[in-house]
Tab-separated table of C-alpha atoms in Angstrom:
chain	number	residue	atom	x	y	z
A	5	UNK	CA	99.529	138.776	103.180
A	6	UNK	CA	98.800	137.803	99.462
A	7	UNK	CA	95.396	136.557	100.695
A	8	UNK	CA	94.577	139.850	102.484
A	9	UNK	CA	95.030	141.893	99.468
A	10	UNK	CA	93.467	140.116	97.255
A	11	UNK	CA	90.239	139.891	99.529
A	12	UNK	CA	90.857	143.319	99.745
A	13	UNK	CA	90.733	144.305	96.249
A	14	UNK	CA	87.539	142.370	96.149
A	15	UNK	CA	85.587	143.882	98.862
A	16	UNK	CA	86.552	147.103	97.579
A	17	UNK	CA	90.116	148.450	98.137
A	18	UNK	CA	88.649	151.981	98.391
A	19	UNK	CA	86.994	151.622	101.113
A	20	UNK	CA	90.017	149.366	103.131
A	21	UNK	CA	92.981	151.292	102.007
A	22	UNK	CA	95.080	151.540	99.074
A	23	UNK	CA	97.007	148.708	97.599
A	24	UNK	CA	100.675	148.526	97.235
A	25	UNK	CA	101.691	148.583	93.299
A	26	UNK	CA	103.052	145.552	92.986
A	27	UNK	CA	99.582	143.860	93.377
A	28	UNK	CA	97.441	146.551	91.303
A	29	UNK	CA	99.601	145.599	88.478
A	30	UNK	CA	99.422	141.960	88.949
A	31	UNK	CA	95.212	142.652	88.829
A	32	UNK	CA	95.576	144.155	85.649
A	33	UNK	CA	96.976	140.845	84.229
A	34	UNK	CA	94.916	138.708	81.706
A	35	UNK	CA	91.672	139.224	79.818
A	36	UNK	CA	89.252	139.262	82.504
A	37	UNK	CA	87.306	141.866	84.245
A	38	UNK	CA	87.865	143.453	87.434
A	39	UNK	CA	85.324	143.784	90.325
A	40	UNK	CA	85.527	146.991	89.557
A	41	UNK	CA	84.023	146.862	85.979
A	42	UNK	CA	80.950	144.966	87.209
A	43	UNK	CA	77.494	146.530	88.476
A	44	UNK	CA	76.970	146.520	92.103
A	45	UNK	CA	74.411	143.210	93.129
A	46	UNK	CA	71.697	144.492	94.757
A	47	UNK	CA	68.859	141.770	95.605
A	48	UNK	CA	69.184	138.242	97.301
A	49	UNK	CA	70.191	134.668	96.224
A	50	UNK	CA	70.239	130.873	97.103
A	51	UNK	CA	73.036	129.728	96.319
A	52	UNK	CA	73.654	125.951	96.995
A	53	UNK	CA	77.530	125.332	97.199
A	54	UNK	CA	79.409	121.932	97.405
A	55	UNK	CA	82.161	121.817	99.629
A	56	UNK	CA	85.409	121.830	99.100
A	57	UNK	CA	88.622	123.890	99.221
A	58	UNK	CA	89.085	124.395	102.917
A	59	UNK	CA	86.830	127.603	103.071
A	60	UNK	CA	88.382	129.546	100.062
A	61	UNK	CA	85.244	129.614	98.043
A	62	UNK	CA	83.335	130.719	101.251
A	63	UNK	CA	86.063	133.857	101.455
A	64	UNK	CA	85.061	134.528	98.267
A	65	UNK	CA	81.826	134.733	98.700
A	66	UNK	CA	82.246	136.543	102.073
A	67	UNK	CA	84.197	139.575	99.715
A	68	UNK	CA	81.397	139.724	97.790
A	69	UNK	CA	79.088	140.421	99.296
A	70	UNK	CA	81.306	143.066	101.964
A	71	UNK	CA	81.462	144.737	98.599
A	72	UNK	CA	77.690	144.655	97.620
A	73	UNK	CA	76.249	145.760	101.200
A	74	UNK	CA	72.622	145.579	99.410
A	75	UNK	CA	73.612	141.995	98.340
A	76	UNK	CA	72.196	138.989	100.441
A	77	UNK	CA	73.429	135.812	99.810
A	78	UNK	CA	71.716	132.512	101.133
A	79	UNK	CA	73.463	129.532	101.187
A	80	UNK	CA	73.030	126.123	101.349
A	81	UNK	CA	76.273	124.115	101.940
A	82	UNK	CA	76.234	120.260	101.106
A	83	UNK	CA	78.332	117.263	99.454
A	84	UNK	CA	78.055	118.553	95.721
A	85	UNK	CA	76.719	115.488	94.456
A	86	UNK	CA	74.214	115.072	97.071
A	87	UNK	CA	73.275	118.931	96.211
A	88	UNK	CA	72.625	118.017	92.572
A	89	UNK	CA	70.132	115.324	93.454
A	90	UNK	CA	68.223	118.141	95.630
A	91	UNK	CA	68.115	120.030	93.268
A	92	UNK	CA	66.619	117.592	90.578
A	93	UNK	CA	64.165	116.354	93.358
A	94	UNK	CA	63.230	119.310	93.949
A	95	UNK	CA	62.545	120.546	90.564
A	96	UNK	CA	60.714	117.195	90.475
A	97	UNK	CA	58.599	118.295	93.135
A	98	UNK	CA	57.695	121.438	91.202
A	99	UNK	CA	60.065	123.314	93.775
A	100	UNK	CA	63.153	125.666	93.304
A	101	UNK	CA	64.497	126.698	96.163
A	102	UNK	CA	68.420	127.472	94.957
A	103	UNK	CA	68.890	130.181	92.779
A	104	UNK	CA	72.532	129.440	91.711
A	105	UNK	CA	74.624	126.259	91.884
A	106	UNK	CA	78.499	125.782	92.524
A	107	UNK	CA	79.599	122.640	92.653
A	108	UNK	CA	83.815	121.639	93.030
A	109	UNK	CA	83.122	118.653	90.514
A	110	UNK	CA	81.761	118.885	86.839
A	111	UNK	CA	80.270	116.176	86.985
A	112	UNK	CA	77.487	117.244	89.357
A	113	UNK	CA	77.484	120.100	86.693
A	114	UNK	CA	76.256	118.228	84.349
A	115	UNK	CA	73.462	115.949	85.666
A	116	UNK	CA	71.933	119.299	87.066
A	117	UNK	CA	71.706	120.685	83.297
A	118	UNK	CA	71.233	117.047	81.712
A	119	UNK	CA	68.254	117.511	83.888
A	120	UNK	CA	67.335	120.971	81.704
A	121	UNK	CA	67.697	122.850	85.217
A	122	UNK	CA	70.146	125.077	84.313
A	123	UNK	CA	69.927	128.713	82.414
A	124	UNK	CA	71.227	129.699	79.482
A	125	UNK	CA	74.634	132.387	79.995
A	126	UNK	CA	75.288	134.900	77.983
A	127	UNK	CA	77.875	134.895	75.212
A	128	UNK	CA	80.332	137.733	76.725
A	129	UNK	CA	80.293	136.059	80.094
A	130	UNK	CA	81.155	132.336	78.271
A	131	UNK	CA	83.092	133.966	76.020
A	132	UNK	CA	86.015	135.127	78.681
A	133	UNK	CA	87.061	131.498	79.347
A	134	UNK	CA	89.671	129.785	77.574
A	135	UNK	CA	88.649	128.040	74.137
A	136	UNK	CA	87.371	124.037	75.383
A	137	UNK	CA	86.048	125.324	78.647
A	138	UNK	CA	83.229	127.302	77.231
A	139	UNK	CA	79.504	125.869	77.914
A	140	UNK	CA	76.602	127.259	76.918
A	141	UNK	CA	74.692	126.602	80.243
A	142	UNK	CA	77.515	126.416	83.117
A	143	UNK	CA	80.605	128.269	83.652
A	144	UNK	CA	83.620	126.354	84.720
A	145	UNK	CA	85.160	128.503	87.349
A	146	UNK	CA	88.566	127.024	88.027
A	147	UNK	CA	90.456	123.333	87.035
A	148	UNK	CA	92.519	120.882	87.957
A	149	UNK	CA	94.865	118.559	85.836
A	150	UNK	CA	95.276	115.107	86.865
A	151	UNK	CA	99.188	113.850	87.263
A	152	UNK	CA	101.564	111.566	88.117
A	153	UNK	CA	103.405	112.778	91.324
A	154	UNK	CA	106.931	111.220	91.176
A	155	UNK	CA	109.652	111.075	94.053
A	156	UNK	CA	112.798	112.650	92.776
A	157	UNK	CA	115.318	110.332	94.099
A	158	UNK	CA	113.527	107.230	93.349
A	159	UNK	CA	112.998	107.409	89.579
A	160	UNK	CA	113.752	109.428	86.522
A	161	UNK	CA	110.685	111.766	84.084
A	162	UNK	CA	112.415	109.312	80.974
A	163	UNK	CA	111.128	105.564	83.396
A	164	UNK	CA	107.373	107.010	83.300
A	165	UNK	CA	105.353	106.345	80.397
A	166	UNK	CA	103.404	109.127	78.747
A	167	UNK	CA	100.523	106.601	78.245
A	168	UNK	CA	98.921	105.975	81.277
A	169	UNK	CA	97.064	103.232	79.917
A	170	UNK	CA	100.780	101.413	80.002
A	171	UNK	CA	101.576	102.325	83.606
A	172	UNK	CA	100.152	98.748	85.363
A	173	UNK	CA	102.633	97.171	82.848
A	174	UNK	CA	105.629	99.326	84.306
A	175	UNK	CA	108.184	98.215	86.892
A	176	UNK	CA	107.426	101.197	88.803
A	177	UNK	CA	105.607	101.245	92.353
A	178	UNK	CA	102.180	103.154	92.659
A	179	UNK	CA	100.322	104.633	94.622
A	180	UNK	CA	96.276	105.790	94.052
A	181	UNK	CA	92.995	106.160	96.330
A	182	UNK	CA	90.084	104.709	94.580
A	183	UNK	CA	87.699	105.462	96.625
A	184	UNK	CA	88.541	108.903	96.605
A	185	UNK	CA	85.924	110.729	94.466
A	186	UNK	CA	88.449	112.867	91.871
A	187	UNK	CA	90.002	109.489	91.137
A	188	UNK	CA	86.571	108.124	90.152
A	189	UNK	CA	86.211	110.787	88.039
A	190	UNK	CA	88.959	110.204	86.326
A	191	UNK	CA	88.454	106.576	85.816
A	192	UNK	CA	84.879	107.924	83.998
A	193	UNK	CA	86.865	109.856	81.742
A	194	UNK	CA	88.749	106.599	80.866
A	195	UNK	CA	85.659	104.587	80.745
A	196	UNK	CA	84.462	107.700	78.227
A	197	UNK	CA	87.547	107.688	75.984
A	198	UNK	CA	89.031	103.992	76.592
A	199	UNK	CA	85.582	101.710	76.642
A	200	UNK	CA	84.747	99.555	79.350
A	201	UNK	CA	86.828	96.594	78.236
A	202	UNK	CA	90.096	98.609	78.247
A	203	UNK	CA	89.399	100.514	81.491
A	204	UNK	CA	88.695	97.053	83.444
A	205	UNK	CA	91.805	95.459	82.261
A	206	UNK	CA	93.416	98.843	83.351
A	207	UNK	CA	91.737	98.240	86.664
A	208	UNK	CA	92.306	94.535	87.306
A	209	UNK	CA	96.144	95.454	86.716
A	210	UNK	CA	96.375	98.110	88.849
A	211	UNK	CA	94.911	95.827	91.679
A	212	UNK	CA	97.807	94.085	91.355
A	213	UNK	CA	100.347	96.930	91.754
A	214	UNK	CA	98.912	99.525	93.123
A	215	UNK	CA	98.894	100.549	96.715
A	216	UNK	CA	95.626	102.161	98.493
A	217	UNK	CA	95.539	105.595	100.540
A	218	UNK	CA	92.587	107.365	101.756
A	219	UNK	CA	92.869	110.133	99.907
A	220	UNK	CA	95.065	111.934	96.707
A	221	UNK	CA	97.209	113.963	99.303
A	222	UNK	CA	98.218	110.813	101.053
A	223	UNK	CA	98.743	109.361	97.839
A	224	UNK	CA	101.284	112.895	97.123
A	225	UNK	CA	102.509	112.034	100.299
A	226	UNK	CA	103.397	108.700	100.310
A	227	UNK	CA	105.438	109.528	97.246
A	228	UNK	CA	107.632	112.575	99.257
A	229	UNK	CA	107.997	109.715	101.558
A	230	UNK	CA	109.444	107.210	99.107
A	231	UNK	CA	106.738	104.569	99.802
A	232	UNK	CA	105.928	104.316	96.187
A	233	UNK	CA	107.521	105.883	93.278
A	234	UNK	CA	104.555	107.340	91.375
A	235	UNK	CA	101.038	108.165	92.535
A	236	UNK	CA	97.889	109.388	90.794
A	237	UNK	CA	96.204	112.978	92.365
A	238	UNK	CA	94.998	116.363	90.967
A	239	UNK	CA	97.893	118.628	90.390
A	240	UNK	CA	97.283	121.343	93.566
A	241	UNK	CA	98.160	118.461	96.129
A	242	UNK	CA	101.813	118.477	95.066
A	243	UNK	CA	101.550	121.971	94.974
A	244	UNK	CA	100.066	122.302	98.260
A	245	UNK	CA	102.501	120.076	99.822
A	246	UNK	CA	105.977	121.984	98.136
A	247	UNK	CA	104.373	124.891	99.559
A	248	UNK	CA	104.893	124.192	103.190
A	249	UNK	CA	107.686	121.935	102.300
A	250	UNK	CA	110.133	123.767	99.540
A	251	UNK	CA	112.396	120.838	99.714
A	252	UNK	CA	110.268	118.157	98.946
A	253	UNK	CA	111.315	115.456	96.625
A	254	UNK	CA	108.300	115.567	94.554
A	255	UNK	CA	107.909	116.246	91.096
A	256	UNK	CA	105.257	116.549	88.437
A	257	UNK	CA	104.609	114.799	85.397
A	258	UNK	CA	102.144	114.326	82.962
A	259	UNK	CA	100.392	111.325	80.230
A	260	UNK	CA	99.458	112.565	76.786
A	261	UNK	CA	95.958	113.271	75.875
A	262	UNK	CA	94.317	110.515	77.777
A	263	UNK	CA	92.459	110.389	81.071
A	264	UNK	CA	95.618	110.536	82.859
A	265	UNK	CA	95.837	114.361	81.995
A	266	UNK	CA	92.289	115.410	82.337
A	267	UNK	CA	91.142	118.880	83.275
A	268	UNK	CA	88.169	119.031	85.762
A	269	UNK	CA	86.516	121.809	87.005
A	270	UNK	CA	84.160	123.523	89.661
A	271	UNK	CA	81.781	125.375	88.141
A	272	UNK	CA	78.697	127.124	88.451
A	273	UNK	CA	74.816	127.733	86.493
A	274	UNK	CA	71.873	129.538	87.267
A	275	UNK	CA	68.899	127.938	88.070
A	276	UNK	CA	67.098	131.183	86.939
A	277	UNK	CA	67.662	133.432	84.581
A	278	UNK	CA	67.781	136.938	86.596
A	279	UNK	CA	70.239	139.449	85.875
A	280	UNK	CA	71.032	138.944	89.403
A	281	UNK	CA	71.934	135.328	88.760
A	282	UNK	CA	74.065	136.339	86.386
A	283	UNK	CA	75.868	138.904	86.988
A	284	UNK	CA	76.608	137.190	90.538
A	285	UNK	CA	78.775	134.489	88.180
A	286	UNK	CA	80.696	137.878	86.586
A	287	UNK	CA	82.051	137.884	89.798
A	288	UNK	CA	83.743	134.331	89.876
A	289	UNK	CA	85.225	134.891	86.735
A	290	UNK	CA	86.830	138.650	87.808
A	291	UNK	CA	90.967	138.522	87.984
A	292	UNK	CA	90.188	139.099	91.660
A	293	UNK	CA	88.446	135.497	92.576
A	294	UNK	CA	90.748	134.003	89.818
A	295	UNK	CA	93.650	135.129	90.961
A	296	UNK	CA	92.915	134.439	94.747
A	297	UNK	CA	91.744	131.161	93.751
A	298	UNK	CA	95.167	130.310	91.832
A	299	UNK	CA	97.017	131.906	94.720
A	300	UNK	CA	95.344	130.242	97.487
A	301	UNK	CA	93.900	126.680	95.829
A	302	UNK	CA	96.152	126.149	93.535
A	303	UNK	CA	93.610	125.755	91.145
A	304	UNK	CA	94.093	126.727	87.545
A	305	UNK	CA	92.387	129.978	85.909
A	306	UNK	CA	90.258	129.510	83.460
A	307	UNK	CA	89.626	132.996	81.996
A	308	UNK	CA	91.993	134.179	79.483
A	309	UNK	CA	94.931	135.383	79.766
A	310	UNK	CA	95.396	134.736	83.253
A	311	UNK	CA	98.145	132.499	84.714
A	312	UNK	CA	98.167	129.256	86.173
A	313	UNK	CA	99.704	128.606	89.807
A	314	UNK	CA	103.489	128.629	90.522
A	315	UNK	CA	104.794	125.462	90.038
A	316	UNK	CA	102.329	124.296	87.328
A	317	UNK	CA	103.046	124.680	83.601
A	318	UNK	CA	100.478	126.715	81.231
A	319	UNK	CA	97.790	124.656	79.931
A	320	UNK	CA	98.716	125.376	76.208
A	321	UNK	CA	102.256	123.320	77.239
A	322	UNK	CA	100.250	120.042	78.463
A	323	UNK	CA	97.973	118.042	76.184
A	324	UNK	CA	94.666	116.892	78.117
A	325	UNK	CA	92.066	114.732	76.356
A	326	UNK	CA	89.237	116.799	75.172
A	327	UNK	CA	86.032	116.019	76.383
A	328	UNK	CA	82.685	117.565	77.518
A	329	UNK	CA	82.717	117.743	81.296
A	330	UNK	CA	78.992	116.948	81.775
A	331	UNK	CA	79.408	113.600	80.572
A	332	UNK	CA	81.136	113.032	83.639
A	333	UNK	CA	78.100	112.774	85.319
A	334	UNK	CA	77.642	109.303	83.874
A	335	UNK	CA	78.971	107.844	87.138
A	336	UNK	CA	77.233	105.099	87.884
A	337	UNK	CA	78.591	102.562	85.185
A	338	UNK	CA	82.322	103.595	86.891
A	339	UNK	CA	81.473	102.601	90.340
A	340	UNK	CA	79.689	99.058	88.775
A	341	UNK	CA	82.781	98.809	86.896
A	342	UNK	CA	85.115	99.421	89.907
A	343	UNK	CA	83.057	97.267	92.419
A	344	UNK	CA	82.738	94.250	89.743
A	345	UNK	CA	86.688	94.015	89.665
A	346	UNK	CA	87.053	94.411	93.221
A	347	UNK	CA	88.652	97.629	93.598
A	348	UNK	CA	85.381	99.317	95.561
């Protein structure tokens, strides 16, 4: 039902039926504009979008342009960091084919625009997301905050270190997916803030200890399980999981201004610098798309004023690292790290 409306409200509630009141007033939360406040798109686009989030961004996109019937959106769909090296070979080439970029990962963000690809936004549309999460050349459109899934029965928040630099050294069982792509990212970020020497040792330890899944969700799941105590995964897989499972004996907790609370992002630039471009990224930042993407994804709002997914605390209550998200792009020294100590 919740998704309904708010694909409603986006494709334009007049024209499919009034909403109940309960939901206009939750629009009208936050700082950021409504659909409603935005100029109609008339024109077409390329837009080249990484995958991810089980079709939610493509629903999106799909309310968009039901609301902007002179709209025409072209898209290419593609592993997001495969799409950023088209789109560097093809500049290369002396071609531009996409129009717009949205990539799940920030790091495919920012080898795009260390490549000078990307267009400058304006001020007012920066200027709606919350203070660290403002770029001059790509928005981020929603985050997620890496944490340390705990079973409930099997340990205690006081037994797990707010360091995770100290967790190898713990007596605590763990489980993490290195392979999986948001856990290399955050082993960049540790690279970035730790140096190399630390972030090996870290590694080598955690060879020891750890035990592999696939992905982060097994990882969440493993801990509901009781398999390990502890696991390493963005924050909407334990929220995804205590949706369709109330009762699960997960909980959520959180290091201290390290890598092992880092916010990522999706985000999206313009690869040119039409009005159409731009105003087409107005409309991921409305309360609408926010909203439904907090809703739906779990993912975290970054416009604000607006609030984060049930279950997770606000952002201003955690205390993630600060760090430019482009430099997680530099991802090549993290795999030659992670292969040379045998965890790749």
């Amino acid at each position: 039902m919740q998704r309904r409306l708010f694909l409603q409200a986006l494709a334009g509630a007049g024209l499919l039926g009034s909403l109940p009141l309960s939901f206009s007033a939750f629009a009208r939360e936050g700082g950021a504009l409504s659909v409603e406040q935005l100029p109609a798109l008339e024109g077409e686009l390329t837009l080249y979008l990484g995958r991810g989030e089980g079709g939610l961004y493509e629903n999106v996109l799909q309310a968009i342009e039901k609301r902007n019937p002179k709209f025409k959106l072209n898209i290419r769909r593609g592993v997001t960091a495969a799409l950023a090296n088209t789109i560097v070979a093809e500049a290369k080439a002396g071609v531009r084919r996409a129009d717009v970029f949205w990539a799940v990962d920030s790091g495919a963000i920012g080898l795009v625009d260390g490549a000078g690809l990307a267009k400058p936004l304006p001020a007012d549309l920066t200027g709606q997301l919350n203070e660290g999460f403002r770029y001059a050349n790509w928005a981020p459109v929603t985050g997620r905050i890496r944490t340390l899934p705990y079973n409930l029965d099997s340990i205690a928040p006081e037994q797990i270190p707010d360091d995770v630099m100290a967790l190898p050294d713990s007596d605590l069982k763990i489980g993490w997916a290195p392979a999986y792509a948001s856990f290399q990212s955050f082993i960049t970020a540790m690279r970035l803030l730790e140096g190399e020497k630390a972030t090996a040792a870290w590694l080598k330890a955690m060879k020891k200890r750890g035990k592999a899944y696939a992905g982060e969700l097994g990882v969440v799941m493993a801990v509901e399980r009781g398999e390990v105590d502890l696991g390493f995964a963005n924050h909407y897989y334990t929220l995804r999981l205590k949706a369709g499972k109330p009762d699960a004996r997960v909980g959520l907790a959180f290091s201290r201004n390290d890598a092992g609370c880092l916010v990522n992002a999706s985000g999206i630039l313009a690869l040119n610098d039409s009005e159409l471009a731009i105003n087409f990224i107005r409309y991921l930042l409305t309360r609408e798309v926010q909203s439904y993407l907090a809703s739906e994804a779990y993912e975290i709002p970054l416009v604000a004023g607006l609030a984060p997914p049930q279950g997770l605390p606000a952002l201003d209550t955690i205390s993630p690292p600060k760090m430019d998200l482009t430099r997680l792009a530099d991802l090549r020294p993290t795999l030659d790290l992670m292969r040379s100590v045998g965890v790749l």
